[in-house]
Coordinates of C-alpha atoms in Angstrom, one line a residue:
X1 CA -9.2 83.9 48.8
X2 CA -8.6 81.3 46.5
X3 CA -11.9 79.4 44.9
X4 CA -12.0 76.0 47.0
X5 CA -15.3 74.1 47.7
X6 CA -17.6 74.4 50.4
X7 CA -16.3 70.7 51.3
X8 CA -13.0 72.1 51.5
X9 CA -14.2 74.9 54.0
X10 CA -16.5 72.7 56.1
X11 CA -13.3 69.6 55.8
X12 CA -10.8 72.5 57.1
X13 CA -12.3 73.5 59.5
X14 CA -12.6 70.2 61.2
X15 CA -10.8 69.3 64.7
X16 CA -8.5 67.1 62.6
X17 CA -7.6 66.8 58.7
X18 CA -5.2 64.7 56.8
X19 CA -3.6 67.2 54.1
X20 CA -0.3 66.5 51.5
X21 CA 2.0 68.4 49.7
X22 CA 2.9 67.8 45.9
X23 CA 4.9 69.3 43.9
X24 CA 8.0 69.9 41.2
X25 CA 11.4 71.5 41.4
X26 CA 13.0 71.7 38.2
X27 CA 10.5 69.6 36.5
X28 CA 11.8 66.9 39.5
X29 CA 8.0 65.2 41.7
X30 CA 8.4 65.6 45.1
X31 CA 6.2 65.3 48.1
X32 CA 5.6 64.8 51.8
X33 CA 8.6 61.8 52.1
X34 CA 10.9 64.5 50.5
X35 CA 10.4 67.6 53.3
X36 CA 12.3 68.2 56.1
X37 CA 9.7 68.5 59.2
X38 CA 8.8 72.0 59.5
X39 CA 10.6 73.8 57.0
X40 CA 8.3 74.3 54.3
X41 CA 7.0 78.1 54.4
X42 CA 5.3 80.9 52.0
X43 CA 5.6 84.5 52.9
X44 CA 4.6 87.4 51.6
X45 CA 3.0 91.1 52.1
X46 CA 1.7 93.7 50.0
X47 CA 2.2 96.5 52.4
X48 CA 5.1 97.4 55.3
X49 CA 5.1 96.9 59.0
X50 CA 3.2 99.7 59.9
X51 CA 0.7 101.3 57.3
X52 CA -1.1 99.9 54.6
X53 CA -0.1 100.7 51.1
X54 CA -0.7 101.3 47.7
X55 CA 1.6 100.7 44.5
X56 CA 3.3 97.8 46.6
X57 CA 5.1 95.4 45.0
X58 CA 6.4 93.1 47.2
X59 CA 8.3 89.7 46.2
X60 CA 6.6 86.5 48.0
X61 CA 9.6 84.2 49.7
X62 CA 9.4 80.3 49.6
X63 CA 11.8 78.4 52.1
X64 CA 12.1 74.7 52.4
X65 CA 14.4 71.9 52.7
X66 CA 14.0 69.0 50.4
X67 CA 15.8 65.3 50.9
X68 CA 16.1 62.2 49.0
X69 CA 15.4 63.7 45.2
X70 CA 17.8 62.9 42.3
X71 CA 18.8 67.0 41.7
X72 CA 22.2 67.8 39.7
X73 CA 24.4 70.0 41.5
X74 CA 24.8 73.4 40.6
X75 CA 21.8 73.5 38.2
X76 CA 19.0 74.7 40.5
X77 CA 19.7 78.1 40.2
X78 CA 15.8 79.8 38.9
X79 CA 14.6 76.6 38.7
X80 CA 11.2 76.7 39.0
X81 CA 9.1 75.5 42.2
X82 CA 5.2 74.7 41.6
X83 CA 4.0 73.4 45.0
X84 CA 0.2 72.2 46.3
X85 CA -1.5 71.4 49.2
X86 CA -3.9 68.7 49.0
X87 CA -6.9 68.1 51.6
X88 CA -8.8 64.8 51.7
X89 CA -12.5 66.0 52.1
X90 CA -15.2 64.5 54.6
X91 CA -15.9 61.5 52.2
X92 CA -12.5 60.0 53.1
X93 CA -11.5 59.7 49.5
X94 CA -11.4 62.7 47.4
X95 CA -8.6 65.2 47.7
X96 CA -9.1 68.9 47.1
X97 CA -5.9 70.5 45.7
X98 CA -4.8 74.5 46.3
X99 CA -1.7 75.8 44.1
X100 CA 0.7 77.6 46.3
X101 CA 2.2 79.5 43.6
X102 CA 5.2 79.5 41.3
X103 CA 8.7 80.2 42.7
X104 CA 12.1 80.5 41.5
X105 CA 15.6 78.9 43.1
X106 CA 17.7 82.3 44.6
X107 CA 19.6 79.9 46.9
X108 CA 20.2 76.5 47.7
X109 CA 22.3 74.8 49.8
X110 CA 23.3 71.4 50.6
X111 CA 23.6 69.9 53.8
X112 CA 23.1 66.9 55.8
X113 CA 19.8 67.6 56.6
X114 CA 19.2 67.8 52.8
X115 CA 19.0 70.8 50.0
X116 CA 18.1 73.8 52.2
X117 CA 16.4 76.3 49.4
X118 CA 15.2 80.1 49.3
X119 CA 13.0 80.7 46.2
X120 CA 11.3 83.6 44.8
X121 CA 7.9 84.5 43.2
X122 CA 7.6 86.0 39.3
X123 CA 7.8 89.4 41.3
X124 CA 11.4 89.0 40.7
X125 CA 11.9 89.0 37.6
X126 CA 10.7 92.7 37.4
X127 CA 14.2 93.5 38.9
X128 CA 15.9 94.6 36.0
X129 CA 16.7 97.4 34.5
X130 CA 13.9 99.7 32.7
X131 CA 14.8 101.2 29.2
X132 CA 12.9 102.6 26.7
X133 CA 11.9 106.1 25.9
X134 CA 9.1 108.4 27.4
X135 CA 5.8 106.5 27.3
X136 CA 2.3 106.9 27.8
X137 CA -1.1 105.3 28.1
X138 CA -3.4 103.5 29.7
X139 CA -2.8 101.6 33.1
X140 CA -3.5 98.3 31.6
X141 CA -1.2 99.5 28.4
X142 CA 1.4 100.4 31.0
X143 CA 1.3 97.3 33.4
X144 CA 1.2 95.1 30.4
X145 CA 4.5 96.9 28.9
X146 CA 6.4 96.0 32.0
X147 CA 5.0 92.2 32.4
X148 CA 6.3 91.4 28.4
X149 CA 9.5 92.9 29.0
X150 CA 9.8 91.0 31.4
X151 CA 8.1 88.0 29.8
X152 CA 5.7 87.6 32.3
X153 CA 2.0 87.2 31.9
X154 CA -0.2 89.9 33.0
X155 CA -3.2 87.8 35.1
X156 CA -6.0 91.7 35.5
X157 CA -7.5 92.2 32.2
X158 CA -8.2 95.9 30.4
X159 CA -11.6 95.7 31.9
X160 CA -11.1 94.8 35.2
X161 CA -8.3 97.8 35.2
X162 CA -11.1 100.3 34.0
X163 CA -12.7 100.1 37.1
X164 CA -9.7 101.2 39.2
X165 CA -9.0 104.5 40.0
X166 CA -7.7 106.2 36.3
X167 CA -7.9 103.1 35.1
X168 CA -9.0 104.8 31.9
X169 CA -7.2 107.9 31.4
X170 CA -3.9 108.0 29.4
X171 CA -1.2 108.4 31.3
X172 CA 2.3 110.1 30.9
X173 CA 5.7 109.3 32.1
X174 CA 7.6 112.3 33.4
X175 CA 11.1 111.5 32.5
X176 CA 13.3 114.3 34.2
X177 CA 14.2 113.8 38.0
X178 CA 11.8 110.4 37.7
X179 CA 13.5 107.4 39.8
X180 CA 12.4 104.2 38.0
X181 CA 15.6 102.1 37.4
X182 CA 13.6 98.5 37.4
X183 CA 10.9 97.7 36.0
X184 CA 9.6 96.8 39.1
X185 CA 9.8 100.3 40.1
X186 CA 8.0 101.0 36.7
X187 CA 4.8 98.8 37.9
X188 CA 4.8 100.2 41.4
X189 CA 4.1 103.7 40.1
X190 CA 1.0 102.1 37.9
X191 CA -0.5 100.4 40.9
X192 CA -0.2 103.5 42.7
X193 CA -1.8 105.4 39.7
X194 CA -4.6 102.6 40.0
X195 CA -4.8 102.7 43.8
X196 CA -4.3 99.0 43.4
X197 CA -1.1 97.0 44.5
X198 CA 0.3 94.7 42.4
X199 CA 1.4 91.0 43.4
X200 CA 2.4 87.4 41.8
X201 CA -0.7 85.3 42.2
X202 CA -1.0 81.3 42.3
X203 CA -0.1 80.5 38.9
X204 CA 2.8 83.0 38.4
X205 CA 1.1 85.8 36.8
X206 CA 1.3 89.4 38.1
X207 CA -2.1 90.8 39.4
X208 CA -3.1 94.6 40.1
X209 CA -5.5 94.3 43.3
X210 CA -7.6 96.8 45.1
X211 CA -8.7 97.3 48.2
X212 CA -12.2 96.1 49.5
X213 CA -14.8 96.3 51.7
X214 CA -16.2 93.0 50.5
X215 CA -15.6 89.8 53.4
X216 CA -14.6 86.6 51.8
X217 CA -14.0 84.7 55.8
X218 CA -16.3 84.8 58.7
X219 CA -13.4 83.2 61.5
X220 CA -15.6 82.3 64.8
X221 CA -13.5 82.2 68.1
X222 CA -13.0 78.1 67.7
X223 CA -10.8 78.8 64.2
X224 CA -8.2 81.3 65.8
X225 CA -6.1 79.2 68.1
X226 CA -3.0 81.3 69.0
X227 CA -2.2 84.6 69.9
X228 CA -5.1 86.5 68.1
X229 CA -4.5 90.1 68.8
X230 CA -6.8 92.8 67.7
X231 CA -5.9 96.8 67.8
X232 CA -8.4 99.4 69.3
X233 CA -8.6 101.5 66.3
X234 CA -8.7 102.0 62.7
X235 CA -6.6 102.8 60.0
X236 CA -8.4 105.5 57.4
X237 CA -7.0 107.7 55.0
X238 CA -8.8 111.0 54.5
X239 CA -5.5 112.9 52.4
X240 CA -3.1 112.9 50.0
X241 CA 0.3 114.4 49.2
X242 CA 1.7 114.9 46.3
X243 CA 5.3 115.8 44.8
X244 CA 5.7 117.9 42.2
X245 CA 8.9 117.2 40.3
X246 CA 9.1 120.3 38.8
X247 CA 9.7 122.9 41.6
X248 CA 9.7 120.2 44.1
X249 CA 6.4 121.7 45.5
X250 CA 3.6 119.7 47.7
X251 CA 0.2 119.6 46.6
X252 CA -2.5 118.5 49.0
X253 CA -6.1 116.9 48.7
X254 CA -8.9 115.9 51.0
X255 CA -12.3 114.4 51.3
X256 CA -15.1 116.9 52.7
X257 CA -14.8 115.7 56.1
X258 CA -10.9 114.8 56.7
X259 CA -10.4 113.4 59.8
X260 CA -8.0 110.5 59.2
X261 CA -4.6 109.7 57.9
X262 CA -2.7 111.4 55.0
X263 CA -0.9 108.8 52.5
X264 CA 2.3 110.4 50.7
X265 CA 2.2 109.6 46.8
X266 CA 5.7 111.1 46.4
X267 CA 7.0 112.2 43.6
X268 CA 4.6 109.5 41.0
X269 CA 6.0 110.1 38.1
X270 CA 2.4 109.3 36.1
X271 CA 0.9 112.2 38.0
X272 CA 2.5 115.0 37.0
X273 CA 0.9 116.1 33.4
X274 CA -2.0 118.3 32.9
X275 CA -3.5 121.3 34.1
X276 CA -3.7 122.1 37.2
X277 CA -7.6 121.0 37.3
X278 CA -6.2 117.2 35.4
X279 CA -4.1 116.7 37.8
X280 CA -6.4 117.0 40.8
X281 CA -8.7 114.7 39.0
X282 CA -6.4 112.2 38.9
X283 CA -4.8 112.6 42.1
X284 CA -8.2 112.2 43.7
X285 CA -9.1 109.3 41.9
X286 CA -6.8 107.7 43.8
X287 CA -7.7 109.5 47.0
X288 CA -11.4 107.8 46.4
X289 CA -10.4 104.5 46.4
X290 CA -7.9 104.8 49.8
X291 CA -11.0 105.6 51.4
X292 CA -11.9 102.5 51.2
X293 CA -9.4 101.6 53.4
X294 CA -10.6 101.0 57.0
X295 CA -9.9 98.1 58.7
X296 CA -9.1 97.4 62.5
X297 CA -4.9 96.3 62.5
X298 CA -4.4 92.5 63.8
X299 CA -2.4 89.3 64.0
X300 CA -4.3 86.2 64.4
X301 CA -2.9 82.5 63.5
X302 CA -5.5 80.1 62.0
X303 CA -5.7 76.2 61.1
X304 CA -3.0 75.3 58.3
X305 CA -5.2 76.7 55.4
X306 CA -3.1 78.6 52.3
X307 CA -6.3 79.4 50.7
X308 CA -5.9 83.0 52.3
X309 CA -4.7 85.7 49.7
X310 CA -3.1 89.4 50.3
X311 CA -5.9 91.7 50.7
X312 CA -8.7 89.4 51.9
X313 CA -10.9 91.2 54.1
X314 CA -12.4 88.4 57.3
X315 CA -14.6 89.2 59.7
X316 CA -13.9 88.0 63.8
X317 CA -17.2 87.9 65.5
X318 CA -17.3 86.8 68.9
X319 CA -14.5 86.3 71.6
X320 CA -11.8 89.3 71.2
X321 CA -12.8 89.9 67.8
X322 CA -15.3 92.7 66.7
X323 CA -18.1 91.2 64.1
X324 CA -18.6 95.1 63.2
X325 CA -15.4 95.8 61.8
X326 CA -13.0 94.8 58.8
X327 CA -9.8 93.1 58.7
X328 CA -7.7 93.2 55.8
X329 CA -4.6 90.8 55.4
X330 CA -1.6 92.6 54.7
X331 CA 0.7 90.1 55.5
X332 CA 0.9 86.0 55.8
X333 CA 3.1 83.3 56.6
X334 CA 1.7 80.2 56.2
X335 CA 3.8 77.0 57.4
X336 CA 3.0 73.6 56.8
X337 CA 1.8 71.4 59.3
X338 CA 2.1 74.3 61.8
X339 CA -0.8 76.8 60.7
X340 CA -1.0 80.5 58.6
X341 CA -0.2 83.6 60.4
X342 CA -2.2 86.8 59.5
X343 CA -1.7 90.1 59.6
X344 CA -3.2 93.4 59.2
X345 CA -1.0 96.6 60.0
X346 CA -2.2 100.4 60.5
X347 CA -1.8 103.3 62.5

């Protein structure tokens, strides 16, 4: 969850608030005048529709349709979009403002209504192709190889990363058989290496995050005010797989008592080198931190706060929820003036 003030939580939470939007396309101010009602929307996830994943890397969508701004035609194209939402706190005069991110022009389209744009998050720019020979080190020497070839700025530092899963061990690239074409298939196979997933945060910087058991949002039954909807179970994962390149052979692992889920590594081309005994090591590293995993799949939609990151884990005491149990977001889409969607997913 981004940092805001506790007078931003208790101002948020109120029955009514008075919020903006600022902002600058292509260096061009715009702000609340300039929107079309109801189109302005963030997506993103950092795991698919119906398990929760490591070694995601998932690009974060931006839609809106702006009006009334001098733009030049056919110039947009990866322009850059830096948007905030403002909230004016309980003493009626101070605004609290919450970056939304950084996103670049994919499309844009003008019509009556005005310049109806699709824009990206620095995610994207990892789609090109990955050369260079056979390489090896650490996670955070990896991850930081793909971000300045991609001239990108790398936001987890080396000692954050040495607290993931092999986020100290030197790494190898197996080469033959490996399917990296883009470097964004390049950091997906660190992340997964790190047990982490890896996303474009607020100021356009990729971040390698974990999974938690740490709450950073106690929602009471008066904040969720449509369609909460909370599964009866939870998702755990007790086992890995793992492919073997060579020989195309399956290698299995699990905790002492492994009663849940299995996840599927494939065939992670940094988990391949070693003896028999370095590999397991490794490959239960990451095994270790999936167990963290266990949280209760749900969709809830909440008062228009953007303030909620991927992987937050909230707490839903009271009313349908289960004070008890976790709830990670895997998923949000947060529109303004309309409210943020959350989701977890599972099986």
């Amino acid at each position: 969850m981004y940092g805001v003030s506790a007078d931003y939580i208790n101002a948020i939470k109120q029955p009514a608030i008075r919020s903006r939007v600022t902002g600058t396309i292509a260096g061009v101010p715009f702000g609340d005048d300039n929107i079309l009602e109801g189109s302005f929307s963030i997506t993103n996830q950092n795991s698919g529709n119906e398990n929760v994943q490591i070694g995601t890397v998932f690009i974060g969508e931006l839609s809106i349709t702006l009006r009334g701004l001098d733009l030049n035609r056919y110039t947009l194209n990866n322009m850059e979009i830096v948007p905030y939402f403002e909230l004016l706190l309980e003493d009626g005069a101070t605004w609290e403002s919450v970056p939304l991110g950084r996103f670049y022009v994919g499309e844009a389209n003008h019509t009556a209504a005005g310049i109806v744009i699709k824009a990206y998050d620095v995610m994207s720019k990892f789609d090109k192709l990955c050369t260079g020979a056979a390489v090896t080190g650490t996670p955070y020497q990896l991850a930081k190889l793909a971000c300045d070839a991609c001239f990108v700025t790398l936001a987890t530092d080396q000692a954050t990363f040495s607290g993931f899963a092999n986020g100290s061990e030197v790494l190898g690239l197996w080469q033959d058989g490996t399917d990296i074409e883009t470097w964004r298939d390049f950091l997906s196979w660190v992340a997964q290496a790190c047990g982490c997933y890896a996303t474009s945060n607020r100021f356009g910087q990729i971040e390698f995050r974990p999974y938690t058991q740490d709450v950073v949002d106690v929602v009471d039954p008066t904040g969720r005010f449509k369609g909460a909807s909370y599964s009866d179970y939870e998702t755990r994962y007790t086992g890995i797989y793992v492919t073997n390149i060579e020989g195309s052979t399956m290698d299995y692992y699990g905790l002492p008592q492994d009663d849940g889920l299995t996840y599927s590594l494939g065939q992670n081309p940094f988990l391949q080198y070693g003896t028999n005994e370095a590999k397991e090591t490794i490959r239960r590293a990451i095994l270790n931190k999936l167990a963290l995993i266990c949280y209760v799949p749900f969709s809830v939609t909440l008062a228009k706060n953007p303030a909620y990151d991927l992987g937050d884990v909230l707490s839903f005491p009271g009313g349908l929820g289960d004070g008890d149990k976790l709830f990670c977001v895997n998923k949000y889409t947060w529109t303004y003036h309309k409210g943020v969607t959350l989701e977890g997913v599972g099986e």
